[in-house]
Amino acid sequence: MSATRPAAVVVLAAGGGTRMKSATPKVLHTLGGRSLIGHALVAARETEPDHVVVVVGHDRDRVVEHVSVEDPMAVIADQDDTPGTGRAVECGLAVLPEDLVGTVVVTMGDTPLLSGHALRDLTAGHVATGCAATVITATLDDPTGYGRILRDDGGAVVGNVEHKDATAGQLAITEVNSGIYAFDAATLRATLPRVGNDNSQAERYLTDVLAIIHKDGGRVGAHRLDDTWQTEGVNDRVQLARLGAEYNRRIVERWMRAGVTVIDPATTWLDADVTLGVDVTIHPNTQIHGASTIGSDVAIGPDTTLTDVEIGDGATVVRTQGTLAVVGAGATVGPFAYLRAGTTVGVHGKIGAFVETKNAQLGAGAKVPHLSYVGDAEIGAGSNIGAGTIFANYDGVDKHRTTVGEHAKTGANNTFVAPVTIGDGAVTGGGTVVRRDVSPGSLAVSTGPQRNIEGWVESRRPGSAAAMAAGRRNEAGRADKGGGADQADST
Ligand code: UD1
Ligand code: CA
């Protein structure tokens, strides 16, 4: 066993999260596109422990289901009705081998900025100093709510007092307990049963273990983290937003250092799992969520929200909302485009202004430039869809597909009543309602021939502004024809 590898990491996630005032368990609230417990699990795994245990209780089924997706190898421990972080760890140890030796790291499910690196440092320091317990501490300007670290005159850690149980003098202490510890497994197992609940919350505090070990003559170490953000917990939504902003600031900064231009870091939000290529430019007010993958030389934004998308090299996505969509290399999207699930824009293709797409696959160079709805469709390479076209995919009962072949050119203001196929190289006239298949190379028109009724306005609406305007124009025309004009109109 390497010194920096704990035998187990126990993640506490059984608390009610009362201060969130939420129907969702606290540890399932998200930050940077990942749940709070998800962050804790990523950090835990980075220490390469033999076991990861998650202690659940409040809303346990929802938390367990989520944990099984985030980290299928994690072992679940149920906390019983006895409250407190001490009892939680006791329940966590109960699912681990009785003869477990080495280091047990305890972390909180609500401390999302804590890194695996900090946990490795904690473990290494704990083992190197031979302490029975080592606690990560931080010195905060505002220690409100946190447990305060108690030290003796020599500076040795002798215990912790919770904010609610602290005297005025103790409240002035600014060194706080992060709630993250490394313990010697056997010492922890022997000490926990001795933790009582004689405190303001009548809970069995894990923090009491520190004083018990100290009184027993064991050594308690403190591992101070200068990066205090890593020690901060989320107890309410104000803290969630505060830590979320800092987490985002860190991600955005990391991408800028990796070759991404971010015009306005303050209004750019990138989830933890987003990846970006070099020379990407992100314009203001842009959010990229989920497992989105952005190629190189891509310009995104302003005012764009993308979730779980894949954008190819050299593409441009302006003022767009997109989910579960793939945009080919060199394609352009927007402004004001709405790409819904199942959209694929081909290489060098185009989705223009005010276009909504859903379950639509466009071939290379295919274009839907203006004001259209494209639902349940396939559009072949090189085809161009006229402005204002509706792919009418829904008959009120079922959804149907429309297929447009390659190099077709459809007119403005068409309606394609699915299921229907427009063949390769076919053309449709303006205003066509396509109800029957159009064979390759055919021209489809469905509107009747235009009929003009001369003088209709002047005879039906005499005296109206329209009739007077028409009258003036017709008179001028007659004068021209009479040869009185200075300039002859050759057309
Ligand atoms: C705890 C510490 C406090 C520390 C702070 C750091 C205790 C008694 N206090 O306080 O010293 O400064 O964290 O953020 O440990 N949990 C359980 N079972 C329970 C109670 C809590 O699993 O019975 C879990 C919660 O889900 C949460 C974590 O433990 O993930 C911390 O619980 P919370 O109630 O937020 O503790 P704090 O009051 O913040
Ligand atoms: Ca907390």
Coordinates of C-alpha atoms and ligand atoms in Angstrom, one line a residue:
M1 CA 0.0 0.0 0.0
S2 CA 1.5 3.4 -1.0
A3 CA 1.6 6.0 1.7
T4 CA -0.7 8.3 -0.3
R5 CA -3.3 5.6 -0.9
P6 CA -6.0 5.4 1.8
A7 CA -7.5 2.0 2.6
A8 CA -10.9 3.6 2.4
V9 CA -12.6 7.0 1.8
V10 CA -15.9 7.4 3.6
V11 CA -18.1 10.1 2.1
L12 CA -20.8 11.4 4.4
A13 CA -24.1 12.1 2.6
A14 CA -26.9 11.2 5.0
G15 CA -27.8 14.6 6.4
G16 CA -31.1 16.3 5.7
G17 CA -29.7 19.4 4.2
T18 CA -32.4 21.4 6.0
R19 CA -30.8 24.7 5.3
M20 CA -31.2 24.2 1.5
K21 CA -35.0 24.3 2.0
S22 CA -35.4 21.9 -1.0
A23 CA -37.3 18.8 -2.1
T24 CA -34.0 17.6 -3.6
P25 CA -31.5 16.1 -1.2
K26 CA -28.6 18.6 -0.7
V27 CA -25.9 16.3 -2.1
L28 CA -27.8 16.0 -5.4
H29 CA -27.8 19.8 -6.0
T30 CA -25.4 20.6 -8.8
L31 CA -22.5 22.9 -9.2
G32 CA -20.5 23.0 -12.5
G33 CA -22.8 20.4 -14.0
R34 CA -22.0 17.8 -11.4
S35 CA -23.8 17.0 -8.2
L36 CA -22.2 17.8 -4.9
I37 CA -21.8 14.2 -4.1
G38 CA -20.4 13.6 -7.6
H39 CA -17.6 16.1 -6.8
A40 CA -16.9 14.3 -3.6
L41 CA -16.7 10.9 -5.4
V42 CA -14.4 12.2 -8.1
A43 CA -12.0 13.6 -5.4
A44 CA -12.3 10.3 -3.4
R45 CA -11.4 8.2 -6.5
E46 CA -8.4 10.3 -7.3
T47 CA -6.7 9.0 -4.1
E48 CA -7.0 5.4 -5.5
P49 CA -8.4 3.9 -2.3
D50 CA -9.2 0.3 -1.8
H51 CA -12.8 1.2 -0.9
V52 CA -15.1 4.1 -1.4
V53 CA -18.1 4.1 1.0
V54 CA -21.0 6.6 0.8
V55 CA -23.1 6.9 4.0
V56 CA -26.7 7.6 3.1
G57 CA -29.9 8.3 5.1
H58 CA -32.1 11.2 4.1
D59 CA -33.9 10.4 0.9
R60 CA -31.6 7.4 0.6
D61 CA -33.2 5.8 -2.5
R62 CA -32.6 8.9 -4.6
V63 CA -29.1 9.4 -3.4
V64 CA -28.2 5.7 -3.8
E65 CA -29.6 5.6 -7.4
H66 CA -27.5 8.7 -8.2
V67 CA -24.3 7.3 -6.6
S68 CA -24.7 4.1 -8.5
V69 CA -24.5 6.1 -11.8
E70 CA -21.7 8.4 -10.7
D71 CA -19.5 5.7 -9.1
P72 CA -20.9 2.2 -9.6
M73 CA -18.1 0.7 -7.5
A74 CA -18.9 2.8 -4.4
V75 CA -20.3 0.8 -1.4
I76 CA -23.4 2.1 0.2
A77 CA -23.8 2.3 4.0
D78 CA -27.1 3.1 5.6
Q79 CA -27.1 5.4 8.6
D80 CA -29.7 4.5 11.2
D81 CA -31.9 6.9 13.1
T82 CA -29.1 8.1 15.4
P83 CA -28.0 11.5 14.1
G84 CA -24.6 13.0 13.7
T85 CA -21.5 12.8 11.6
G86 CA -19.9 10.4 14.2
R87 CA -22.7 7.9 13.9
A88 CA -22.5 8.3 10.1
V89 CA -18.8 7.3 10.1
E90 CA -19.6 4.4 12.4
C91 CA -22.2 3.1 9.9
G92 CA -19.6 3.6 7.1
L93 CA -17.0 1.5 8.9
A94 CA -19.6 -1.2 9.5
V95 CA -19.6 -2.1 5.7
L96 CA -15.8 -2.3 5.6
P97 CA -13.7 -5.3 6.5
E98 CA -13.3 -5.6 10.3
D99 CA -9.5 -6.1 10.0
L100 CA -9.1 -3.0 7.8
V101 CA -5.7 -1.4 8.4
G102 CA -4.1 1.8 7.1
T103 CA -5.7 5.2 6.6
V104 CA -9.4 6.0 6.5
V105 CA -10.2 9.3 4.9
V106 CA -13.5 10.9 5.8
T107 CA -15.0 13.6 3.5
M108 CA -18.3 15.4 3.3
G109 CA -20.7 15.1 0.5
D110 CA -21.2 18.9 0.6
T111 CA -17.7 20.2 0.0
P112 CA -17.5 20.3 -3.8
L113 CA -14.2 22.2 -4.4
L114 CA -12.1 19.8 -2.5
S115 CA -9.6 18.2 -4.9
G116 CA -8.2 14.7 -5.0
H117 CA -4.8 16.3 -4.8
A118 CA -5.6 17.8 -1.4
L119 CA -6.8 14.4 -0.2
R120 CA -3.6 12.8 -1.4
D121 CA -1.5 15.4 0.4
L122 CA -3.6 14.9 3.6
T123 CA -3.0 11.2 3.5
A124 CA 0.7 11.5 2.8
G125 CA 1.2 14.0 5.6
H126 CA -0.9 11.9 8.0
V127 CA 1.2 8.8 7.4
A128 CA 4.5 10.7 7.5
T129 CA 3.8 12.4 10.9
G130 CA 2.5 9.2 12.4
C131 CA -0.7 10.9 13.7
A132 CA -3.7 8.9 14.8
A133 CA -5.9 11.6 13.3
T134 CA -5.2 14.5 10.9
V135 CA -7.9 17.2 10.1
I136 CA -7.8 19.6 7.2
T137 CA -8.3 23.1 8.6
A138 CA -8.5 26.5 7.1
T139 CA -8.4 30.0 8.5
L140 CA -11.5 31.9 7.3
D141 CA -12.3 35.6 7.5
D142 CA -15.9 34.6 8.4
P143 CA -15.9 31.3 10.3
T144 CA -19.6 31.4 11.0
G145 CA -21.2 28.0 11.2
Y146 CA -18.0 26.0 11.2
G147 CA -16.5 24.0 14.0
R148 CA -13.5 25.8 15.6
I149 CA -10.2 24.1 16.0
L150 CA -9.0 24.1 19.6
R151 CA -5.2 24.1 20.2
D152 CA -3.2 24.1 23.5
D153 CA -0.5 26.7 24.4
G154 CA 2.0 24.6 22.5
G155 CA -0.1 24.8 19.4
A156 CA -1.1 21.1 19.4
V157 CA -4.7 20.3 18.3
V158 CA -6.7 19.2 21.3
G159 CA -10.2 19.2 19.8
N160 CA -13.0 20.9 18.0
V161 CA -16.0 22.9 19.2
E162 CA -19.1 23.3 17.0
H163 CA -20.3 26.8 16.4
K164 CA -23.5 26.1 18.2
D165 CA -21.7 24.9 21.3
A166 CA -18.9 27.5 21.3
T167 CA -18.3 30.1 24.0
A168 CA -17.8 33.8 22.9
G169 CA -14.1 33.3 23.2
Q170 CA -14.1 30.1 21.1
L171 CA -16.3 31.9 18.5
A172 CA -13.4 34.3 17.9
I173 CA -11.2 31.4 16.7
T174 CA -10.8 31.7 12.9
E175 CA -9.2 28.3 12.3
V176 CA -12.1 26.0 11.3
N177 CA -12.7 22.3 10.8
S178 CA -13.2 21.5 7.1
G179 CA -14.9 18.2 8.1
I180 CA -12.3 16.3 6.1
Y181 CA -9.9 14.0 8.0
A182 CA -7.5 11.1 7.8
F183 CA -7.7 8.6 10.6
D184 CA -5.8 5.5 11.5
A185 CA -8.5 2.8 10.8
A186 CA -8.1 0.9 14.1
T187 CA -8.0 4.0 16.3
L188 CA -11.1 5.4 14.6
R189 CA -13.0 2.1 15.0
A190 CA -12.1 2.0 18.7
T191 CA -12.9 5.6 19.4
L192 CA -16.2 6.2 17.7
P193 CA -18.3 4.1 20.2
R194 CA -17.1 6.5 22.9
V195 CA -18.6 9.6 21.2
G196 CA -21.7 10.8 23.1
N197 CA -24.4 13.3 22.1
D198 CA -24.1 15.8 24.9
N199 CA -24.3 18.9 22.8
S200 CA -26.8 21.5 21.6
Q201 CA -28.0 19.3 18.7
A202 CA -28.0 16.0 20.6
E203 CA -26.0 14.5 17.8
R204 CA -23.0 12.2 17.9
Y205 CA -20.3 14.5 16.5
L206 CA -17.4 13.0 14.6
T207 CA -15.5 16.1 15.7
D208 CA -15.5 14.7 19.3
V209 CA -13.1 11.9 18.2
L210 CA -10.3 14.5 18.0
A211 CA -10.5 15.3 21.7
I212 CA -10.9 11.7 22.7
I213 CA -7.8 10.7 20.8
H214 CA -5.8 13.6 22.3
K215 CA -6.9 12.7 25.8
D216 CA -5.8 9.1 25.2
G217 CA -2.4 10.4 24.4
G218 CA -2.7 10.0 20.6
R219 CA -1.4 12.6 18.2
V220 CA -3.9 14.8 16.3
G221 CA -2.5 16.7 13.4
A222 CA -3.8 19.7 11.4
H223 CA -3.3 19.9 7.7
R224 CA -3.9 23.6 6.9
L225 CA -5.1 24.3 3.4
D226 CA -4.3 27.8 2.1
D227 CA -6.7 27.4 -0.7
T228 CA -9.7 27.8 1.7
W229 CA -12.3 27.4 -1.1
Q230 CA -11.5 23.7 -1.0
T231 CA -12.6 23.4 2.6
E232 CA -15.9 25.3 2.2
G233 CA -19.2 23.4 2.5
V234 CA -22.5 24.1 0.9
N235 CA -25.2 24.4 3.6
D236 CA -27.6 26.8 1.8
R237 CA -28.2 28.2 -1.6
V238 CA -26.2 31.3 -1.1
Q239 CA -23.1 29.2 -0.5
L240 CA -24.1 27.0 -3.5
A241 CA -24.0 30.0 -5.8
R242 CA -20.8 31.4 -4.2
L243 CA -18.9 28.2 -4.5
G244 CA -20.4 27.6 -8.0
A245 CA -19.1 31.0 -9.2
E246 CA -15.6 30.2 -7.8
Y247 CA -15.6 26.7 -9.3
N248 CA -16.6 28.2 -12.7
R249 CA -13.9 30.8 -12.4
R250 CA -11.3 28.0 -12.0
I251 CA -12.6 26.0 -14.9
V252 CA -12.7 29.1 -17.2
E253 CA -9.2 30.1 -16.2
R254 CA -7.9 26.6 -16.8
W255 CA -9.3 26.7 -20.4
M256 CA -7.9 30.1 -21.1
R257 CA -4.5 28.8 -20.0
A258 CA -5.0 25.9 -22.4
G259 CA -5.6 28.2 -25.4
V260 CA -9.2 29.3 -25.3
T261 CA -10.2 32.9 -25.7
V262 CA -12.9 33.9 -23.3
I263 CA -14.1 37.4 -24.0
D264 CA -16.0 37.8 -20.7
P265 CA -15.1 35.2 -18.1
A266 CA -17.7 36.5 -15.7
T267 CA -20.6 35.6 -18.0
T268 CA -19.1 32.4 -19.4
W269 CA -20.2 29.2 -17.7
L270 CA -18.5 25.9 -18.4
D271 CA -19.4 22.6 -16.8
A272 CA -16.7 20.3 -15.3
D273 CA -16.9 17.7 -18.2
V274 CA -16.8 20.1 -21.1
T275 CA -13.8 19.9 -23.4
L276 CA -12.6 22.6 -25.7
G277 CA -10.0 22.7 -28.5
V278 CA -7.4 25.3 -29.1
D279 CA -8.3 28.7 -30.5
V280 CA -11.9 28.4 -29.5
T281 CA -13.4 31.9 -28.9
I282 CA -16.3 32.2 -26.4
H283 CA -18.3 35.4 -26.6
P284 CA -20.2 36.8 -23.6
N285 CA -23.2 35.2 -22.0
T286 CA -22.4 31.7 -23.1
Q287 CA -23.1 28.5 -21.1
I288 CA -21.7 25.2 -22.2
H289 CA -23.1 22.3 -20.2
G290 CA -22.8 18.5 -19.8
A291 CA -20.4 16.4 -21.7
S292 CA -20.1 18.9 -24.6
T293 CA -17.1 18.5 -26.9
I294 CA -16.0 21.6 -28.8
G295 CA -13.4 21.3 -31.6
S296 CA -10.6 23.8 -32.5
D297 CA -11.1 27.2 -34.0
V298 CA -14.8 27.3 -33.0
A299 CA -16.6 30.5 -32.2
I300 CA -19.4 30.3 -29.8
G301 CA -21.8 33.0 -28.6
P302 CA -22.7 35.6 -27.6
D303 CA -25.9 34.5 -25.8
T304 CA -25.6 30.8 -26.4
T305 CA -26.6 27.8 -24.3
L306 CA -25.3 24.4 -25.4
T307 CA -25.9 21.1 -23.5
D308 CA -24.3 17.8 -24.5
V309 CA -23.3 18.9 -28.0
E310 CA -20.5 18.1 -30.3
I311 CA -19.1 21.0 -32.4
G312 CA -16.7 20.3 -35.2
D313 CA -13.5 22.3 -35.9
G314 CA -14.0 25.7 -37.4
A315 CA -17.8 25.9 -36.8
T316 CA -19.6 29.1 -35.7
V317 CA -22.5 29.0 -33.3
V318 CA -24.1 32.4 -32.6
R319 CA -27.1 33.2 -30.3
T320 CA -28.2 29.6 -30.2
Q321 CA -29.9 27.1 -27.8
G322 CA -28.7 23.6 -28.5
T323 CA -29.1 20.2 -26.8
L324 CA -27.9 16.8 -27.9
A325 CA -26.9 18.1 -31.3
V326 CA -23.8 17.5 -33.5
V327 CA -22.5 20.4 -35.6
G328 CA -20.1 19.4 -38.4
A329 CA -16.7 21.1 -39.1
G330 CA -17.0 24.5 -40.7
A331 CA -20.8 24.7 -40.3
T332 CA -22.5 27.9 -39.2
V333 CA -25.5 28.0 -36.8
G334 CA -27.6 31.0 -35.8
P335 CA -28.2 33.7 -35.0
F336 CA -31.4 32.7 -33.1
A337 CA -31.3 28.9 -33.8
Y338 CA -32.8 26.2 -31.6
L339 CA -31.1 22.8 -32.1
R340 CA -33.1 20.1 -30.3
A341 CA -32.1 16.5 -29.6
G342 CA -31.1 14.4 -32.5
T343 CA -30.0 17.3 -34.8
T344 CA -26.9 16.7 -36.9
V345 CA -25.6 19.6 -39.1
G346 CA -23.3 18.4 -41.8
V347 CA -19.8 19.6 -42.6
H348 CA -20.0 23.2 -43.9
G349 CA -23.7 23.1 -43.5
K350 CA -25.9 26.0 -42.3
I351 CA -28.7 26.5 -39.9
G352 CA -29.7 30.2 -40.1
A353 CA -31.8 32.7 -38.3
F354 CA -35.0 31.6 -36.5
V355 CA -34.6 27.9 -37.4
E356 CA -35.7 25.1 -35.1
T357 CA -34.5 21.6 -35.7
K358 CA -35.4 18.3 -33.9
N359 CA -34.3 14.8 -34.8
A360 CA -33.0 16.1 -38.1
Q361 CA -29.9 14.9 -40.0
L362 CA -28.4 17.3 -42.5
G363 CA -25.8 16.1 -45.0
A364 CA -22.6 18.0 -45.9
G365 CA -23.2 21.5 -47.1
A366 CA -27.0 21.2 -46.6
K367 CA -28.6 24.5 -45.6
V368 CA -31.7 25.7 -43.9
P369 CA -31.0 29.4 -43.9
H370 CA -34.1 31.2 -42.6
L371 CA -37.3 30.9 -40.5
S372 CA -38.0 27.2 -40.6
Y373 CA -39.0 24.2 -38.5
V374 CA -37.2 21.0 -39.4
G375 CA -38.6 18.1 -37.4
D376 CA -38.0 14.3 -38.0
A377 CA -36.2 14.9 -41.2
E378 CA -33.2 13.9 -43.3
I379 CA -31.8 16.5 -45.8
G380 CA -29.2 15.2 -48.2
A381 CA -25.8 16.8 -49.0
G382 CA -25.8 20.1 -50.8
S383 CA -29.6 20.7 -50.6
N384 CA -31.0 24.1 -49.8
I385 CA -34.3 24.6 -48.0
G386 CA -36.2 27.8 -48.8
A387 CA -37.0 30.5 -46.3
G388 CA -40.0 29.8 -44.1
T389 CA -40.4 26.1 -44.6
I390 CA -42.2 23.9 -42.2
F391 CA -41.6 20.2 -42.0
A392 CA -45.0 19.2 -40.8
N393 CA -44.1 16.0 -38.9
Y394 CA -47.1 15.6 -36.6
D395 CA -50.5 14.7 -37.8
G396 CA -52.0 15.1 -34.3
V397 CA -51.5 11.4 -33.5
D398 CA -48.2 10.3 -34.8
K399 CA -44.9 11.8 -35.9
H400 CA -43.6 11.1 -39.4
R401 CA -40.4 11.6 -41.3
T402 CA -39.5 13.7 -44.3
T403 CA -36.6 12.8 -46.5
V404 CA -35.1 15.4 -48.8
G405 CA -32.4 14.0 -51.2
E406 CA -29.1 15.4 -52.2
H407 CA -28.8 18.7 -54.1
A408 CA -32.5 19.4 -53.9
K409 CA -33.7 23.1 -53.9
T410 CA -37.0 23.8 -52.3
G411 CA -38.8 27.1 -52.6
A412 CA -39.7 29.6 -50.0
N413 CA -42.7 29.1 -47.7
N414 CA -43.1 25.3 -48.4
T415 CA -44.9 22.8 -46.2
F416 CA -43.7 19.2 -46.3
V417 CA -46.5 17.0 -45.0
A418 CA -44.8 13.9 -43.6
P419 CA -44.3 11.1 -44.4
V420 CA -43.0 12.4 -47.7
T421 CA -39.9 12.2 -49.9
I422 CA -38.3 14.8 -52.1
G423 CA -35.9 13.1 -54.5
D424 CA -32.3 14.0 -55.3
G425 CA -32.0 17.1 -57.4
A426 CA -35.7 17.9 -57.2
V427 CA -37.0 21.5 -57.1
T428 CA -40.2 22.8 -55.5
G429 CA -41.9 26.1 -56.3
G430 CA -42.5 28.9 -53.8
G431 CA -45.5 28.2 -51.5
T432 CA -45.7 24.5 -52.4
V433 CA -47.4 22.1 -50.0
V434 CA -45.8 18.8 -50.7
R435 CA -48.2 15.9 -49.8
R436 CA -46.9 13.4 -52.4
D437 CA -43.4 12.2 -53.1
V438 CA -41.4 14.2 -55.6
S439 CA -39.2 12.0 -57.8
P440 CA -35.6 12.9 -58.4
G441 CA -35.1 15.9 -60.7
S442 CA -38.8 16.8 -60.8
L443 CA -40.3 20.3 -60.2
A444 CA -43.2 20.2 -57.8
V445 CA -45.7 23.1 -57.6
S446 CA -49.0 23.0 -55.7
T447 CA -50.3 26.6 -55.9
G448 CA -52.8 27.6 -58.5
P449 CA -51.9 29.9 -61.4
Q450 CA -52.0 33.6 -60.4
R451 CA -55.0 35.6 -61.6
N452 CA -54.9 39.5 -61.6
I453 CA -58.3 41.4 -61.6
E454 CA -57.5 44.8 -63.1
G455 CA -58.9 47.9 -61.3
W456 CA -60.4 45.9 -58.4
V457 CA -59.3 48.3 -55.7
E458 CA -60.5 51.5 -57.4
S459 CA -63.9 49.9 -58.2
R460 CA -64.5 48.2 -54.8
R461 CA -62.7 50.7 -52.5
P462 CA -63.1 54.1 -54.1
G463 CA -61.6 57.0 -52.2
S464 CA -59.5 54.8 -50.0
A465 CA -55.8 55.6 -49.6
A466 CA -55.0 52.4 -51.6
A467 CA -57.4 53.4 -54.4
M468 CA -55.9 56.9 -54.6
A469 CA -52.4 55.6 -54.7
A470 CA -53.3 53.1 -57.5
G471 CA -55.1 55.9 -59.3
R472 CA -52.1 58.2 -59.3
R473 CA -49.8 55.4 -60.5
N474 CA -52.2 54.4 -63.3
E475 CA -52.6 58.0 -64.4
A476 CA -48.8 58.5 -64.5
G477 CA -48.6 55.3 -66.6
R478 CA -51.2 56.5 -69.1
A479 CA -49.4 59.9 -69.3
D480 CA -46.1 58.1 -70.0
K481 CA -47.7 56.1 -72.8
G482 CA -49.2 59.3 -74.3
G483 CA -45.6 60.4 -75.0
G484 CA -45.8 63.4 -72.7
A485 CA -42.9 62.2 -70.5
D486 CA -39.4 63.6 -70.7
Q487 CA -37.9 60.1 -70.5
A488 CA -39.1 57.3 -72.6
D489 CA -39.5 54.0 -70.7
S490 CA -38.0 51.4 -72.9
T491 CA -39.4 48.5 -70.9
Ligands
UD1_1 C1 -19.7 19.8 9.9 C2 -18.7 19.7 11.1 C3 -18.1 21.0 11.4 C4 -17.3 21.5 10.2 C5 -18.2 21.5 8.9 C6 -17.4 21.7 7.7 C7 -19.6 18.0 12.7 C8 -20.4 17.8 13.9 N1 -19.5 19.3 12.3 O1 -20.7 20.7 10.3 O2 -17.2 20.9 12.5 O3 -16.8 22.8 10.3 O4 -18.9 20.2 8.8 O5 -18.2 21.8 6.5 O6 -19.2 17.0 12.1 N2 -24.1 13.9 7.6 C9 -24.4 12.6 7.7 N3 -25.1 12.1 8.8 C10 -25.5 13.0 9.8 C11 -25.2 14.3 9.7 C12 -24.5 14.8 8.6 O7 -24.1 11.8 6.8 O8 -26.2 12.5 10.7 C13 -23.4 14.4 6.4 C14 -24.1 15.4 5.6 O9 -24.9 14.8 4.6 C15 -23.1 16.3 5.1 C16 -21.9 16.2 6.1 O10 -22.2 15.0 6.9 O11 -22.6 15.9 3.8 C17 -21.8 17.4 7.0 O12 -23.1 17.6 7.7 P1 -23.6 19.0 8.0 O13 -24.9 18.9 8.8 O14 -23.5 19.9 6.8 O15 -22.4 19.5 9.1 P2 -22.0 21.0 9.4 O16 -23.0 21.6 10.3 O17 -21.7 21.7 8.2
CA2 CA -21.9 21.3 6.0

